[in-house]
Coordinates of C-alpha atoms in Angstrom, one line a residue:
X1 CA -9.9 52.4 -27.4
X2 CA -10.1 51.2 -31.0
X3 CA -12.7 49.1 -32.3
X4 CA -11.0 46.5 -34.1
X5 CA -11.2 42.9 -31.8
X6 CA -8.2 41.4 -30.3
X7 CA -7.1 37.9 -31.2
X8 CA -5.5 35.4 -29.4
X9 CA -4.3 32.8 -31.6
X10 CA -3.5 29.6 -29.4
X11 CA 0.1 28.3 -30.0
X12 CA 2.0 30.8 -31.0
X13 CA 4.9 31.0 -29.0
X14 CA 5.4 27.9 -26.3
X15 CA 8.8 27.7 -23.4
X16 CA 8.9 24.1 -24.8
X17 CA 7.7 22.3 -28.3
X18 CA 4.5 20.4 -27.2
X19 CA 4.3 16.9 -27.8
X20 CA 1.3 17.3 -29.1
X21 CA 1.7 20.0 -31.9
X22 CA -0.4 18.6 -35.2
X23 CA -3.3 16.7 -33.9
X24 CA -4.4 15.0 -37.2
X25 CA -0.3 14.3 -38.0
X26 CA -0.4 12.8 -34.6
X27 CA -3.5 10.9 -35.0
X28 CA -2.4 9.8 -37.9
X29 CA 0.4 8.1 -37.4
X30 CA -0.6 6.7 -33.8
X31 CA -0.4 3.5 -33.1
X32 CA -0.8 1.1 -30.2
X33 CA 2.3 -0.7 -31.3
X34 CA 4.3 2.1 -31.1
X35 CA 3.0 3.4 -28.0
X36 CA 3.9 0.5 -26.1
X37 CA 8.1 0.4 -28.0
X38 CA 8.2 3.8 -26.0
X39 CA 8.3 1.2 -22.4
X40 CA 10.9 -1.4 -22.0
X41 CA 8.6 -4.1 -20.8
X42 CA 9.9 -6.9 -19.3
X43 CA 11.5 -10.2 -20.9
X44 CA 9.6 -12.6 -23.1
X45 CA 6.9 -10.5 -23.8
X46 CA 6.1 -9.0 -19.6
X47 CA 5.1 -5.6 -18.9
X48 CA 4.6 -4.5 -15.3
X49 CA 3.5 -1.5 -14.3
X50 CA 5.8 -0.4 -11.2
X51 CA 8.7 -1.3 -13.3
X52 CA 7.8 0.8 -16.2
X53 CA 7.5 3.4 -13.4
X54 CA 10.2 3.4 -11.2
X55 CA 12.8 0.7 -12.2
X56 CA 13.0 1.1 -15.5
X57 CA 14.5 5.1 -15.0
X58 CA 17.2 3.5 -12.3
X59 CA 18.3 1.3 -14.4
X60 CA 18.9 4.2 -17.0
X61 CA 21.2 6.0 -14.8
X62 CA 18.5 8.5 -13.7
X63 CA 18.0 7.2 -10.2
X64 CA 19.1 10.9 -8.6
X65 CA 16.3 12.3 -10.1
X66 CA 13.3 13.6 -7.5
X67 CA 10.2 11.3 -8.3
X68 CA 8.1 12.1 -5.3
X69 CA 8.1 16.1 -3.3
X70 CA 5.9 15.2 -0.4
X71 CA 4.4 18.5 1.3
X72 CA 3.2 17.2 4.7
X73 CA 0.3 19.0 6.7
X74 CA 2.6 20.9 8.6
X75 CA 4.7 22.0 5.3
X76 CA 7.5 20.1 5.9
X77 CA 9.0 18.8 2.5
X78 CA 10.4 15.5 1.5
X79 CA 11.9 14.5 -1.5
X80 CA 11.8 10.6 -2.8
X81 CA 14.2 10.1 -5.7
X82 CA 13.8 7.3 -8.0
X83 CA 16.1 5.2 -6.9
X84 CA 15.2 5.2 -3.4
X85 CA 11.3 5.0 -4.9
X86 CA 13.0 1.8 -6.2
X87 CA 14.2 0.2 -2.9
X88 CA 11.1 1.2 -1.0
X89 CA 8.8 -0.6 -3.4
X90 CA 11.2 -3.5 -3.0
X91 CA 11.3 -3.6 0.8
X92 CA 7.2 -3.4 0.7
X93 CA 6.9 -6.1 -1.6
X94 CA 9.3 -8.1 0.4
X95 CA 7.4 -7.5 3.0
X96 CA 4.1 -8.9 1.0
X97 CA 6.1 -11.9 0.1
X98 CA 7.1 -12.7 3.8
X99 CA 3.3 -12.5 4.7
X100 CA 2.7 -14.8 1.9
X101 CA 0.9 -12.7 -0.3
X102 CA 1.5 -13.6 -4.1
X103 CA 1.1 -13.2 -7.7
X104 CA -3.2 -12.1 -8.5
X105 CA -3.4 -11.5 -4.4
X106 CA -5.4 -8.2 -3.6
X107 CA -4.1 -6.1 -1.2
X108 CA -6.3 -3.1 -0.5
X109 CA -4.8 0.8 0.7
X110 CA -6.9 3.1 3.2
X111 CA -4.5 6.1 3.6
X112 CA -3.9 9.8 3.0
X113 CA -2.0 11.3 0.9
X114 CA 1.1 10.1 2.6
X115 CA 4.4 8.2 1.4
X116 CA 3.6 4.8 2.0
X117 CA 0.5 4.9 0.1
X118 CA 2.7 5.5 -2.6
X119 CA 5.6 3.4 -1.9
X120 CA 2.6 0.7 -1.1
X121 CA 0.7 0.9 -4.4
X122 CA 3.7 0.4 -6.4
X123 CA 5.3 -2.6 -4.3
X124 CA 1.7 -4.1 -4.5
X125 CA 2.3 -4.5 -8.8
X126 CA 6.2 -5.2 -8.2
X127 CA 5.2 -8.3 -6.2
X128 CA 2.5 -8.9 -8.9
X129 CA -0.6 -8.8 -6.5
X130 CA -3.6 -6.2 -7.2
X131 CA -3.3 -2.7 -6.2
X132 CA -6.7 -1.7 -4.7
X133 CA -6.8 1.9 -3.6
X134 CA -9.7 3.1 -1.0
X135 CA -10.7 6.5 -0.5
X136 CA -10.1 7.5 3.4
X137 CA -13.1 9.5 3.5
X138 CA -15.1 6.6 3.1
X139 CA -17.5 4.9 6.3
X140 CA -16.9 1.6 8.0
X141 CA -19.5 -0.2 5.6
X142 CA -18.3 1.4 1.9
X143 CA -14.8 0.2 3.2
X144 CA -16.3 -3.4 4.2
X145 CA -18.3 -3.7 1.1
X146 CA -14.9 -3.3 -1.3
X147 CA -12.6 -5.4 0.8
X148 CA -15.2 -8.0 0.8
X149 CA -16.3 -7.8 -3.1
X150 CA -12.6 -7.9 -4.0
X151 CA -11.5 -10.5 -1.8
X152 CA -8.8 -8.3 -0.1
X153 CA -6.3 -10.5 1.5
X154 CA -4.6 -7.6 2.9
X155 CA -5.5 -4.0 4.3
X156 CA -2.7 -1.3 4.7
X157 CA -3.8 1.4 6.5
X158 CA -3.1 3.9 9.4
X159 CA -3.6 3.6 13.4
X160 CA -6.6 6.4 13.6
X161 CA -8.7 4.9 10.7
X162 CA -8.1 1.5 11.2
X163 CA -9.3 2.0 14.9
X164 CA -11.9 3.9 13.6
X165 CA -13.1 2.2 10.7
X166 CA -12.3 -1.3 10.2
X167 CA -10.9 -2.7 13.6
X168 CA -15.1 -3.9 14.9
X169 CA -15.2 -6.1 11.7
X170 CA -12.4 -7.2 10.0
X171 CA -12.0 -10.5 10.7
X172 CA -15.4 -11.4 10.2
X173 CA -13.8 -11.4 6.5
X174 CA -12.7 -14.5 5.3
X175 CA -9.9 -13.6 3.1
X176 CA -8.9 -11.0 4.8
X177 CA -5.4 -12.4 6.5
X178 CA -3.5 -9.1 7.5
X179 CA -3.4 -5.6 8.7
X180 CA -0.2 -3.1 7.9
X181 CA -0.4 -0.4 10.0
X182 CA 1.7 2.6 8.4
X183 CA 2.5 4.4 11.6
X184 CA 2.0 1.5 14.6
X185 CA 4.8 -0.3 15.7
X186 CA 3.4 -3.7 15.5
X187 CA 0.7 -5.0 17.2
X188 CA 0.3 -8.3 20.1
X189 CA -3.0 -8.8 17.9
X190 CA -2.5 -11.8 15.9
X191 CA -2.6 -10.6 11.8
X192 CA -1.5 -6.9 12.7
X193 CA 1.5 -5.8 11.4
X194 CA 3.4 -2.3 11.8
X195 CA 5.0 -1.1 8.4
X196 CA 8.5 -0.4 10.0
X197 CA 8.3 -3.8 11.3
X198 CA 7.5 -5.4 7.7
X199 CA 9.9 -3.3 6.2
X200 CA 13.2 -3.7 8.6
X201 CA 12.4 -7.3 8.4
X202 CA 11.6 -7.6 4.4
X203 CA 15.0 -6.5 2.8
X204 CA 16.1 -4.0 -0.4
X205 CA 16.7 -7.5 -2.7
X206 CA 15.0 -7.1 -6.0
X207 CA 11.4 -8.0 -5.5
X208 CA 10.0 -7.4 -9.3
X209 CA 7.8 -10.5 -10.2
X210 CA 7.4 -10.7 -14.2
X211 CA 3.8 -10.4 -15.0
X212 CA 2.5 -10.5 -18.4
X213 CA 0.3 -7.5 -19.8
X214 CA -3.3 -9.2 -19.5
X215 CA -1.9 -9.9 -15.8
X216 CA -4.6 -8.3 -13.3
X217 CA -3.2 -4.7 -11.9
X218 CA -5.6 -2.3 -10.4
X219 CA -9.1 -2.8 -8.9
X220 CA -11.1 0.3 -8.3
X221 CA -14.9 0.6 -7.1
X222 CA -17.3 2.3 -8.5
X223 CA -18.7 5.1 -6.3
X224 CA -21.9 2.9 -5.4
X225 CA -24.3 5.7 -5.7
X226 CA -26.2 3.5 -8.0
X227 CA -26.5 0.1 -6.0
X228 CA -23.5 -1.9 -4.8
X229 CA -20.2 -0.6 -5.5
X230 CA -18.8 -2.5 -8.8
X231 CA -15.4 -3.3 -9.2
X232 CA -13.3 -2.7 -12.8
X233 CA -10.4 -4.4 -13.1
X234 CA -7.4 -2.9 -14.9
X235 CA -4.1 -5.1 -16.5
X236 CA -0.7 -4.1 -16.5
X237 CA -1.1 -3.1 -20.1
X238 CA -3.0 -0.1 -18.6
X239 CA 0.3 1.2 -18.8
X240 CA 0.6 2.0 -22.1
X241 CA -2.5 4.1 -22.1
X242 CA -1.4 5.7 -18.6
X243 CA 2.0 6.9 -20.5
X244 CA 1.0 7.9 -23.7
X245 CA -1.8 10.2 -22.5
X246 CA 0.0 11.8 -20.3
X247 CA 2.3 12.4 -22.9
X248 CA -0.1 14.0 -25.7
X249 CA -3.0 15.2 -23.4
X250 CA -1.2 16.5 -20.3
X251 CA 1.9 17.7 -22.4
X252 CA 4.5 15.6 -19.7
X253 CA 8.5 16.5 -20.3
X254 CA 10.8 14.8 -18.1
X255 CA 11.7 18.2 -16.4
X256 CA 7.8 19.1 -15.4
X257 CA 6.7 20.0 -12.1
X258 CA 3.5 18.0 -11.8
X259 CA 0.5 18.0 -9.5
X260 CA -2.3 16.2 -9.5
X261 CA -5.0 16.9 -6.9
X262 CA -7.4 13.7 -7.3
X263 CA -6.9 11.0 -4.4
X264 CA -5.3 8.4 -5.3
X265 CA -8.4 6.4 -3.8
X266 CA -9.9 7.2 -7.2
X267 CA -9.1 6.4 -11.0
X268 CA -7.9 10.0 -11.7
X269 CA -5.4 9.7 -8.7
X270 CA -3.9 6.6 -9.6
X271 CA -4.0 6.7 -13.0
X272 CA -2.7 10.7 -13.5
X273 CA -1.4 10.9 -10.0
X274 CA 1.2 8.2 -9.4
X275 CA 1.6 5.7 -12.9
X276 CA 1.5 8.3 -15.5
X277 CA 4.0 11.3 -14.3
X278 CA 6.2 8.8 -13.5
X279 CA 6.6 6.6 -16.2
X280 CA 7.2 10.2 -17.4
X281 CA 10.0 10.6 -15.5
X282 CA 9.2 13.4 -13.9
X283 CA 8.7 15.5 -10.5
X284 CA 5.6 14.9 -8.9
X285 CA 4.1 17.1 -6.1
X286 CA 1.9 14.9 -3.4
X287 CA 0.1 17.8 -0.7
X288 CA -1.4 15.8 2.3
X289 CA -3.4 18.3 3.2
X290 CA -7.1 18.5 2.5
X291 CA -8.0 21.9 -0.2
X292 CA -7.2 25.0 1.0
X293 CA -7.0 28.3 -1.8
X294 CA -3.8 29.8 0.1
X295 CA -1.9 26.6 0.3
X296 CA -2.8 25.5 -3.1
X297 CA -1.4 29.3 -4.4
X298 CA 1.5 28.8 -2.6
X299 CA 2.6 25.6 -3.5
X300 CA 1.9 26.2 -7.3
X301 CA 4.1 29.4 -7.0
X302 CA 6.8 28.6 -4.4
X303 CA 7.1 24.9 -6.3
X304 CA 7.1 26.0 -9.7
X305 CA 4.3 23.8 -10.9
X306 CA 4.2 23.4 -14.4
X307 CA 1.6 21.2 -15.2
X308 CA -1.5 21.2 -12.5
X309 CA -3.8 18.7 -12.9
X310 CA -7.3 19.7 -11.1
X311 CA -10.6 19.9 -10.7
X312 CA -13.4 22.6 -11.8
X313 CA -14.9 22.4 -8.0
X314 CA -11.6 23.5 -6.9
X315 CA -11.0 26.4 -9.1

């Protein structure tokens, strides 16, 4: 073997030009102005979110392109193009609407990694209420805490947790007026809804409410490991950051494979795993199962992941 040390010079050949190819060109000439002319935003000065993440590519002609591939437990694939992304979110905020759930409302998600959470966090911002994502691992108490600290006026969830979880206690919450259960069928139970109900009944009209960027979005807890779990709030001009990061720092080109393994129950998996890669245009792969190293493999090979968005712990 000879002596002399191998280098491995970083760039040097790439299957696409990076966006991010001179860092102090690019920081530069950055600037927040010019971050936000790469959305459309909305007339008069709006910005929402869900538009800027779904609508906004429909209405470009590029409704046929796959937004959402959902692997379910069992490996069963579905694919959720834009435009049907589109007339999901419509239906669901509808379906707010007809519950009378408005503008700065909060309406809080306890899911997996299925669908509707998706189709239901992006509805929530069309119909300008407050997208409040819960992680489904949490207890009966961290979940009471939230809803009761945020002032959730409705909780979308499934049969098994809401049983399990939240069914003991719920009304003892003042604001909290409804339940949306994503796979019941409706409920005698006064306040409980089931999601095919709310959305056969709600209608695929145009739902988007124009909200202004300083218009509340997001709420997310802190993990409450050092007291009482705190809520940040986030505004619709989040957006702007969400795109333009995943632009530079994740590299995103409209014909990326993407995955993102953080639940959407935290920032990472709302922020980098539904708003960003979409506003980016691209394919995003959702896995509803819990971690496992063969499954992961697979999907990253047989799916053609191009960008994988991860966490040490898992590698």
């Amino acid at each position: 073997m000879p002596n002399e040390k191998t280098i491995i010079r970083k760039g040097a050949s790439f299957a696409k030009p990076p966006n991010l190819s001179d860092y102090a060109e690019a920081r530069r000439d950055f600037s927040w102005t010019e971050a936000r002319g790469r959305l459309d935003g909305l007339p008069d000065g709006g910005l929402n979110i869900a538009y800027e993440a779904v609508d906004r590519h429909v209405r470009h002609g590029l409704g046929a392109k796959t937004a959402i591939r959902w692997i379910s437990k069992d490996k069963v694939r579905r694919d959720i193009c834009y435009a049907e992304l589109s007339t999901g979110t419509d239906r669901f905020a509808n379906a707010l609407k007809a519950l009378g759930v408005g503008k700065d409302d909060a309406v809080f998600v306890l899911a997996g990694r299925v669908p509707e959470l998706y189709i239901a966090a992006l509805g929530i911002l069309k119909n300008g209420s407050v997208f409040c994502p819960l992680f489904s691992a949490f207890g009966p108490e961290p979940i009471r805490t939230r809803l009761e600290r945020g002032d959730g006026v409705v909780l979308v969830t499934t049969q098994r947790l809401f049983e399990r979880k939240v069914a003991n206690w719920w009304r003892e919450l003042p604001s909290l007026k409804h339940i949306v259960l994503i796979d019941g069928e409706g409920s005698s139970e006064e306040g409980v809804t089931g999601w095919n109900e709310a959305m056969l009944n709600a209608g695929a009209r145009p739902a988007l409410v124009r909200t202004m960027p300083e218009d509340r979005a997001l709420l997310h807890f802190t993990s409450g490991t050092t007291g009482r779990p705190k809520g940040a709030i986030h505004v619709h001009a989040a957006v702007i950051a969400h795109h333009i990061t995943g632009f530079f720092a994740l590299d995103m080109h409209p014909d990326d494979i993407f995955w993102c393994t953080a639940d959407p129950g935290w920032v990472t998996g709302t922020s980098y795993g539904i708003i960003a890669p979409l506003t980016n245009r691209l394919t995003m792969i959702v896995d509803e199962a819990e971690f496992d190293a063969a499954r992961w493999y697979r999907i990253l090979q047989e799916e053609k992941v191009t960008i994988w968005y991860t966490a040490p712990t898992a590698i």
